Structures are given as C-alpha cells and as structure tokens.
Amino acid sequence: QVQLVQSGAEVKKPGASVKVSCKPSGYSFGDNYIHWVRQAPGQGLEWMGRINPNTGDTNYAQKFQGRVTMTRDTSIRTIYMELSRLRSDDTALYYCARECGSSGWCHFDYWGQGTLVTVS
Amino acid sequence: EVVMTQSPATLSVSPGERATLSCRASQSLGTNLAWYQHHPGQAPRLLIYGASTRATGIPARFSGSGSGTEFTLTISSLQSEDLAMYYCQQYNNWPPWTFGQGTKVEI
C-alpha cells in the first residue's frame, strides 16, 4: 500500500535551518510529484512547493522563495524539504503529500504523518 | 492566485443530522476541486476529488457537488468520528495550489 513516512520532530533556534525527509513507498518513486504543505498552530493548510522526483524540477510558493529548497535522493527514494532562516512563525506541522499524477491538475491522494518543527 | 473561501467557519451539528459545508473560488475551477478531512495530529484524508467523486474507502454519507466557483460538501448523517476540520483545495490554476481556511464541524 502507498505510504509516505516522514522524519521525526525537530526543535531549532531562530535563524537556523531544518531539513525534513519524506520516504514514499508502495508505488514507483518517479511517477508522482510530491508536495509540501504546512499547518501552523491554529491555522489552516498552506502549500509550500512541490518536486518532481524524476527530474528534481521544483515549484515553490512565492512566500517561501529563497528560503525553501526541495530535493530528492533517488538512490534511497527519499524527498527532502529544507527551510532556512527559521523564524518563530515557522513553527508548524509539515506534511508531504503525493499528487495523484504528474500533470498538476490533480488532488493529493496520500499524505505523510506530519513532522512538527518548533522554532524557539 | 485563486482564493478559496469556506463557510461557515464553524458548523455545530448533532449526530445523525445533515451537515452542509460551502466553498467558493475566486476564479472558475471547472471541477478541479478536492475536499479533505483533518483530525488534529493526524494526516489530512482525501474525501472527494473532481468536485464529486468519493475517494477510495470514503463512506457514502459524504458527497460533493458543484462546479465553476461554488462547491458543497454534504455529510448526510453525521457520525461522531466526522467531527473534524474540513478543507477544500483547488488544483485548476497553479501554482500555487490553494486551500480554503477550513470549516470546523463540531457538536
């Protein structure tokens, strides 16, 4: 079955960087884009960006341009999201999610369990 | 950027009653809209895609309708496990993929 397993919780100081991993399984790694979505305390879901696991091509939300980097390691079938220059308002649950296809015009059908990043 | 507006922010419903959640888009989406259920501390769960298609394993009491800019999620007979946040999301005009601010369904 399809699963996306994320790395564990992180506590970081303001100004530091955090790198969260997402390891999909149960399907062909390169067939589906992977997106990152976050939820700050008391807030809704916020799209951060996506990566094509095949090519490494990315799209980032304008809000995070210059601070976020999404990469992949095809040898271990893992996706990474790194956020730099952390601020207290980056404290949030970070989710990876699988796009149902690779066209963009598709919903997110599977989600990781979430990674809590605390900036303090 | 497509702005998604959900209403109401909070919906109080008794078990067994019908719940109707609304989502409005600032631009026409066709039927490129999804609904997700989100319990605190858990991963969001896909309920509906293509505005009206239930995802695998989703009970029949959940239904979606609408097209263009107006969409509705209906829970025909609310169960206690349905108490959660519900988000609509558009995937027609991207990037970015955008979500509504959510509707909290409570007793």
Tab-separated table of C-alpha atoms in Angstrom:
chain	number	residue	atom	x	y	z
A	1	GLN	CA	0.000	0.000	0.000
A	2	VAL	CA	1.083	3.580	-0.564
A	3	GLN	CA	2.781	5.194	2.425
A	4	LEU	CA	4.713	8.384	2.972
A	5	VAL	CA	6.867	8.232	6.101
A	6	GLN	CA	8.364	11.443	7.425
A	7	SER	CA	11.253	12.128	9.743
A	8	GLY	CA	10.789	12.969	13.406
A	9	ALA	CA	10.116	16.187	15.264
A	10	GLU	CA	12.723	18.943	15.278
A	11	VAL	CA	13.483	21.857	17.595
A	12	LYS	CA	15.513	24.669	16.097
A	13	LYS	CA	16.768	28.083	17.087
A	14	PRO	CA	15.682	31.176	15.162
A	15	GLY	CA	17.944	31.721	12.171
A	16	ALA	CA	18.800	28.032	11.835
A	17	SER	CA	17.740	25.639	9.075
A	18	VAL	CA	15.707	22.448	9.225
A	19	LYS	CA	15.636	19.541	6.785
A	20	VAL	CA	12.632	17.217	6.831
A	21	SER	CA	12.537	13.954	4.917
A	22	CYS	CA	9.677	12.056	3.309
A	23	LYS	CA	10.089	8.468	2.138
A	24	PRO	CA	7.351	7.207	-0.173
A	25	SER	CA	6.740	3.507	-0.681
A	26	GLY	CA	4.212	1.242	-2.331
A	27	TYR	CA	4.457	2.768	-5.814
A	28	SER	CA	7.010	3.773	-8.407
A	29	PHE	CA	9.023	6.648	-6.917
A	30	GLY	CA	9.158	8.810	-10.018
A	31	ASP	CA	5.529	8.543	-11.099
A	32	ASN	CA	4.055	11.255	-8.873
A	33	TYR	CA	5.013	14.734	-7.795
A	34	ILE	CA	5.484	15.259	-4.046
A	35	HIS	CA	4.159	18.432	-2.436
A	36	TRP	CA	4.886	20.008	0.946
A	37	VAL	CA	2.087	21.593	2.988
A	38	ARG	CA	2.325	23.087	6.440
A	39	GLN	CA	-0.090	23.919	9.234
A	40	ALA	CA	0.869	26.472	11.851
A	41	PRO	CA	-0.867	26.334	15.241
A	42	GLY	CA	-4.473	27.409	14.894
A	43	GLN	CA	-4.084	27.996	11.166
A	44	GLY	CA	-5.171	26.231	8.006
A	45	LEU	CA	-3.213	24.311	5.382
A	46	GLU	CA	-0.587	26.237	3.433
A	47	TRP	CA	1.058	24.943	0.241
A	48	MET	CA	4.824	25.401	0.175
A	49	GLY	CA	6.000	23.777	-3.027
A	50	ARG	CA	6.421	20.582	-4.994
A	51	ILE	CA	9.153	18.464	-6.565
A	52	ASN	CA	9.275	16.074	-9.479
A	53	PRO	CA	11.102	13.042	-8.066
A	54	ASN	CA	12.273	12.058	-11.555
A	55	THR	CA	13.872	15.288	-12.679
A	56	GLY	CA	14.230	17.264	-9.460
A	57	ASP	CA	12.241	20.138	-11.006
A	58	THR	CA	10.530	22.262	-8.383
A	59	ASN	CA	7.802	24.861	-7.961
A	60	TYR	CA	7.838	26.967	-4.804
A	61	ALA	CA	5.215	29.237	-3.288
A	62	GLN	CA	6.265	32.854	-3.658
A	63	LYS	CA	6.140	33.282	0.112
A	64	PHE	CA	8.954	30.764	0.585
A	65	GLN	CA	11.103	31.600	-2.440
A	66	GLY	CA	14.708	31.964	-1.348
A	67	ARG	CA	14.163	30.120	1.942
A	68	VAL	CA	12.917	26.694	0.869
A	69	THR	CA	14.764	24.004	-1.057
A	70	MET	CA	13.206	20.711	-2.093
A	71	THR	CA	15.477	17.911	-3.229
A	72	ARG	CA	15.409	14.186	-3.731
A	73	ASP	CA	17.821	11.287	-3.446
A	74	THR	CA	16.779	8.694	-5.976
A	75	SER	CA	19.237	6.111	-4.627
A	76	ILE	CA	17.287	5.887	-1.380
A	77	ARG	CA	13.928	7.046	-2.762
A	78	THR	CA	13.630	9.955	-0.359
A	79	ILE	CA	12.386	13.525	-0.705
A	80	TYR	CA	13.705	16.418	1.387
A	81	MET	CA	12.379	19.846	2.279
A	82	GLU	CA	14.849	22.296	3.785
A	83	LEU	CA	13.692	25.615	5.236
A	84	SER	CA	16.343	28.163	6.175
A	85	ARG	CA	16.488	31.332	8.254
A	86	LEU	CA	13.833	29.957	10.561
A	87	ARG	CA	11.554	32.310	12.481
A	88	SER	CA	9.155	31.635	15.318
A	89	ASP	CA	6.224	31.753	12.895
A	90	ASP	CA	7.692	28.776	11.027
A	91	THR	CA	6.646	26.630	13.980
A	92	ALA	CA	4.223	24.215	12.327
A	93	LEU	CA	3.374	20.691	11.327
A	94	TYR	CA	4.953	19.974	7.954
A	95	TYR	CA	3.345	17.390	5.685
A	96	CYS	CA	4.461	15.803	2.465
A	97	ALA	CA	1.680	14.744	0.134
A	98	ARG	CA	1.572	12.778	-3.100
A	99	GLU	CA	-0.040	14.353	-6.125
A	100	CYS	CA	-2.278	11.762	-7.745
A	101	GLY	CA	-0.489	12.168	-11.073
A	102	SER	CA	2.225	14.242	-12.642
A	103	SER	CA	0.213	16.828	-14.530
A	104	GLY	CA	-0.543	19.279	-11.734
A	105	TRP	CA	-4.265	19.101	-12.347
A	106	CYS	CA	-4.613	16.531	-9.634
A	107	HIS	CA	-5.518	16.227	-5.991
A	108	PHE	CA	-3.290	14.972	-3.174
A	109	ASP	CA	-4.203	11.364	-2.546
A	110	TYR	CA	-1.751	10.283	0.156
A	111	TRP	CA	-0.173	12.259	2.962
A	112	GLY	CA	2.684	11.725	5.362
A	113	GLN	CA	2.077	11.634	9.092
A	114	GLY	CA	3.490	15.118	9.587
A	115	THR	CA	6.676	16.457	11.170
A	116	LEU	CA	6.482	19.013	13.948
A	117	VAL	CA	9.072	21.746	13.632
A	118	THR	CA	9.362	24.021	16.635
A	119	VAL	CA	11.382	27.224	16.363
A	120	SER	CA	12.279	28.552	19.788
B	1	GLU	CA	-3.694	33.244	-7.090
B	2	VAL	CA	-7.056	31.562	-6.609
B	3	VAL	CA	-8.581	32.481	-3.253
B	4	MET	CA	-10.762	29.801	-1.666
B	5	THR	CA	-13.387	30.902	0.848
B	6	GLN	CA	-15.145	28.376	3.066
B	7	SER	CA	-18.285	28.898	5.099
B	8	PRO	CA	-19.226	28.681	7.818
B	9	ALA	CA	-16.025	28.786	9.866
B	10	THR	CA	-17.685	26.556	12.468
B	11	LEU	CA	-20.672	24.275	11.989
B	12	SER	CA	-22.483	22.866	15.005
B	13	VAL	CA	-24.390	19.702	14.174
B	14	SER	CA	-25.978	16.927	16.221
B	15	PRO	CA	-25.166	13.277	15.476
B	16	GLY	CA	-27.472	11.948	12.783
B	17	GLU	CA	-28.115	15.397	11.324
B	18	ARG	CA	-27.096	16.654	7.913
B	19	ALA	CA	-24.081	18.939	7.569
B	20	THR	CA	-23.587	21.219	4.571
B	21	LEU	CA	-20.225	22.915	4.009
B	22	SER	CA	-19.599	25.523	1.318
B	23	CYS	CA	-16.531	26.513	-0.651
B	24	ARG	CA	-16.276	29.402	-3.081
B	25	ALA	CA	-13.436	30.081	-5.513
B	26	SER	CA	-12.344	33.489	-6.778
B	27	GLN	CA	-11.984	32.046	-10.308
B	28	SER	CA	-13.713	29.272	-12.164
B	29	LEU	CA	-12.227	25.847	-11.417
B	30	GLY	CA	-14.367	23.599	-13.568
B	31	THR	CA	-14.477	20.571	-11.294
B	32	ASN	CA	-10.817	20.638	-10.220
B	33	LEU	CA	-11.634	20.732	-6.534
B	34	ALA	CA	-10.937	18.362	-3.651
B	35	TRP	CA	-12.178	18.074	-0.070
B	36	TYR	CA	-10.042	16.827	2.816
B	37	GLN	CA	-10.917	15.817	6.367
B	38	HIS	CA	-8.358	16.672	9.034
B	39	HIS	CA	-8.341	15.412	12.595
B	40	PRO	CA	-5.825	17.184	14.887
B	41	GLY	CA	-2.466	15.448	14.932
B	42	GLN	CA	-3.314	13.205	12.005
B	43	ALA	CA	-2.599	13.418	8.298
B	44	PRO	CA	-5.300	15.054	6.183
B	45	ARG	CA	-7.510	12.492	4.463
B	46	LEU	CA	-8.801	12.850	0.918
B	47	LEU	CA	-12.598	12.654	0.833
B	48	ILE	CA	-13.689	13.983	-2.551
B	49	TYR	CA	-11.913	14.858	-5.795
B	50	GLY	CA	-13.172	16.134	-9.106
B	51	ALA	CA	-15.744	18.022	-7.014
B	52	SER	CA	-17.972	14.961	-6.637
B	53	THR	CA	-16.003	11.683	-6.758
B	54	ARG	CA	-15.570	9.914	-3.446
B	55	ALA	CA	-12.063	8.701	-2.742
B	56	THR	CA	-11.420	5.026	-2.075
B	57	GLY	CA	-12.911	3.846	1.215
B	58	ILE	CA	-14.884	7.014	1.919
B	59	PRO	CA	-18.390	6.297	3.284
B	60	ALA	CA	-21.367	7.107	1.104
B	61	ARG	CA	-22.648	9.660	3.621
B	62	PHE	CA	-20.022	12.059	2.214
B	63	SER	CA	-20.956	13.691	-1.077
B	64	GLY	CA	-19.633	16.608	-3.083
B	65	SER	CA	-21.278	18.806	-5.661
B	66	GLY	CA	-20.755	21.963	-7.633
B	67	SER	CA	-18.650	23.341	-10.450
B	68	GLY	CA	-17.162	26.625	-11.524
B	69	THR	CA	-16.887	28.731	-8.401
B	70	GLU	CA	-19.417	27.210	-5.982
B	71	PHE	CA	-18.945	23.851	-4.277
B	72	THR	CA	-20.611	21.937	-1.472
B	73	LEU	CA	-19.623	19.048	0.775
B	74	THR	CA	-22.544	17.271	2.418
B	75	ILE	CA	-22.411	14.787	5.257
B	76	SER	CA	-25.823	13.189	5.138
B	77	SER	CA	-25.957	11.774	8.676
B	78	LEU	CA	-23.187	12.989	10.942
B	79	GLN	CA	-21.286	10.416	12.952
B	80	SER	CA	-19.115	11.235	15.976
B	81	GLU	CA	-15.967	10.359	14.017
B	82	ASP	CA	-16.846	13.074	11.488
B	83	LEU	CA	-16.046	15.822	13.977
B	84	ALA	CA	-13.010	17.405	12.336
B	85	MET	CA	-11.764	20.243	10.180
B	86	TYR	CA	-12.691	20.150	6.512
B	87	TYR	CA	-10.694	21.891	3.793
B	88	CYS	CA	-11.407	22.474	0.143
B	89	GLN	CA	-8.497	22.745	-2.287
B	90	GLN	CA	-8.269	23.856	-5.889
B	91	TYR	CA	-5.918	22.318	-8.416
B	92	ASN	CA	-7.090	24.131	-11.533
B	93	ASN	CA	-4.918	27.260	-11.578
B	94	TRP	CA	-1.448	26.633	-10.192
B	95	PRO	CA	0.989	27.346	-8.782
B	96	PRO	CA	0.068	27.807	-6.066
B	97	TRP	CA	-2.330	25.039	-5.135
B	98	THR	CA	-4.596	26.774	-2.626
B	99	PHE	CA	-6.781	25.681	0.273
B	100	GLY	CA	-9.748	27.254	1.964
B	101	GLN	CA	-9.316	28.340	5.558
B	102	GLY	CA	-11.351	25.361	6.752
B	103	THR	CA	-14.691	24.584	8.389
B	104	LYS	CA	-14.708	23.048	11.841
B	105	VAL	CA	-17.558	20.564	12.325
B	106	GLU	CA	-18.450	20.223	15.993
B	107	ILE	CA	-21.317	19.126	18.192
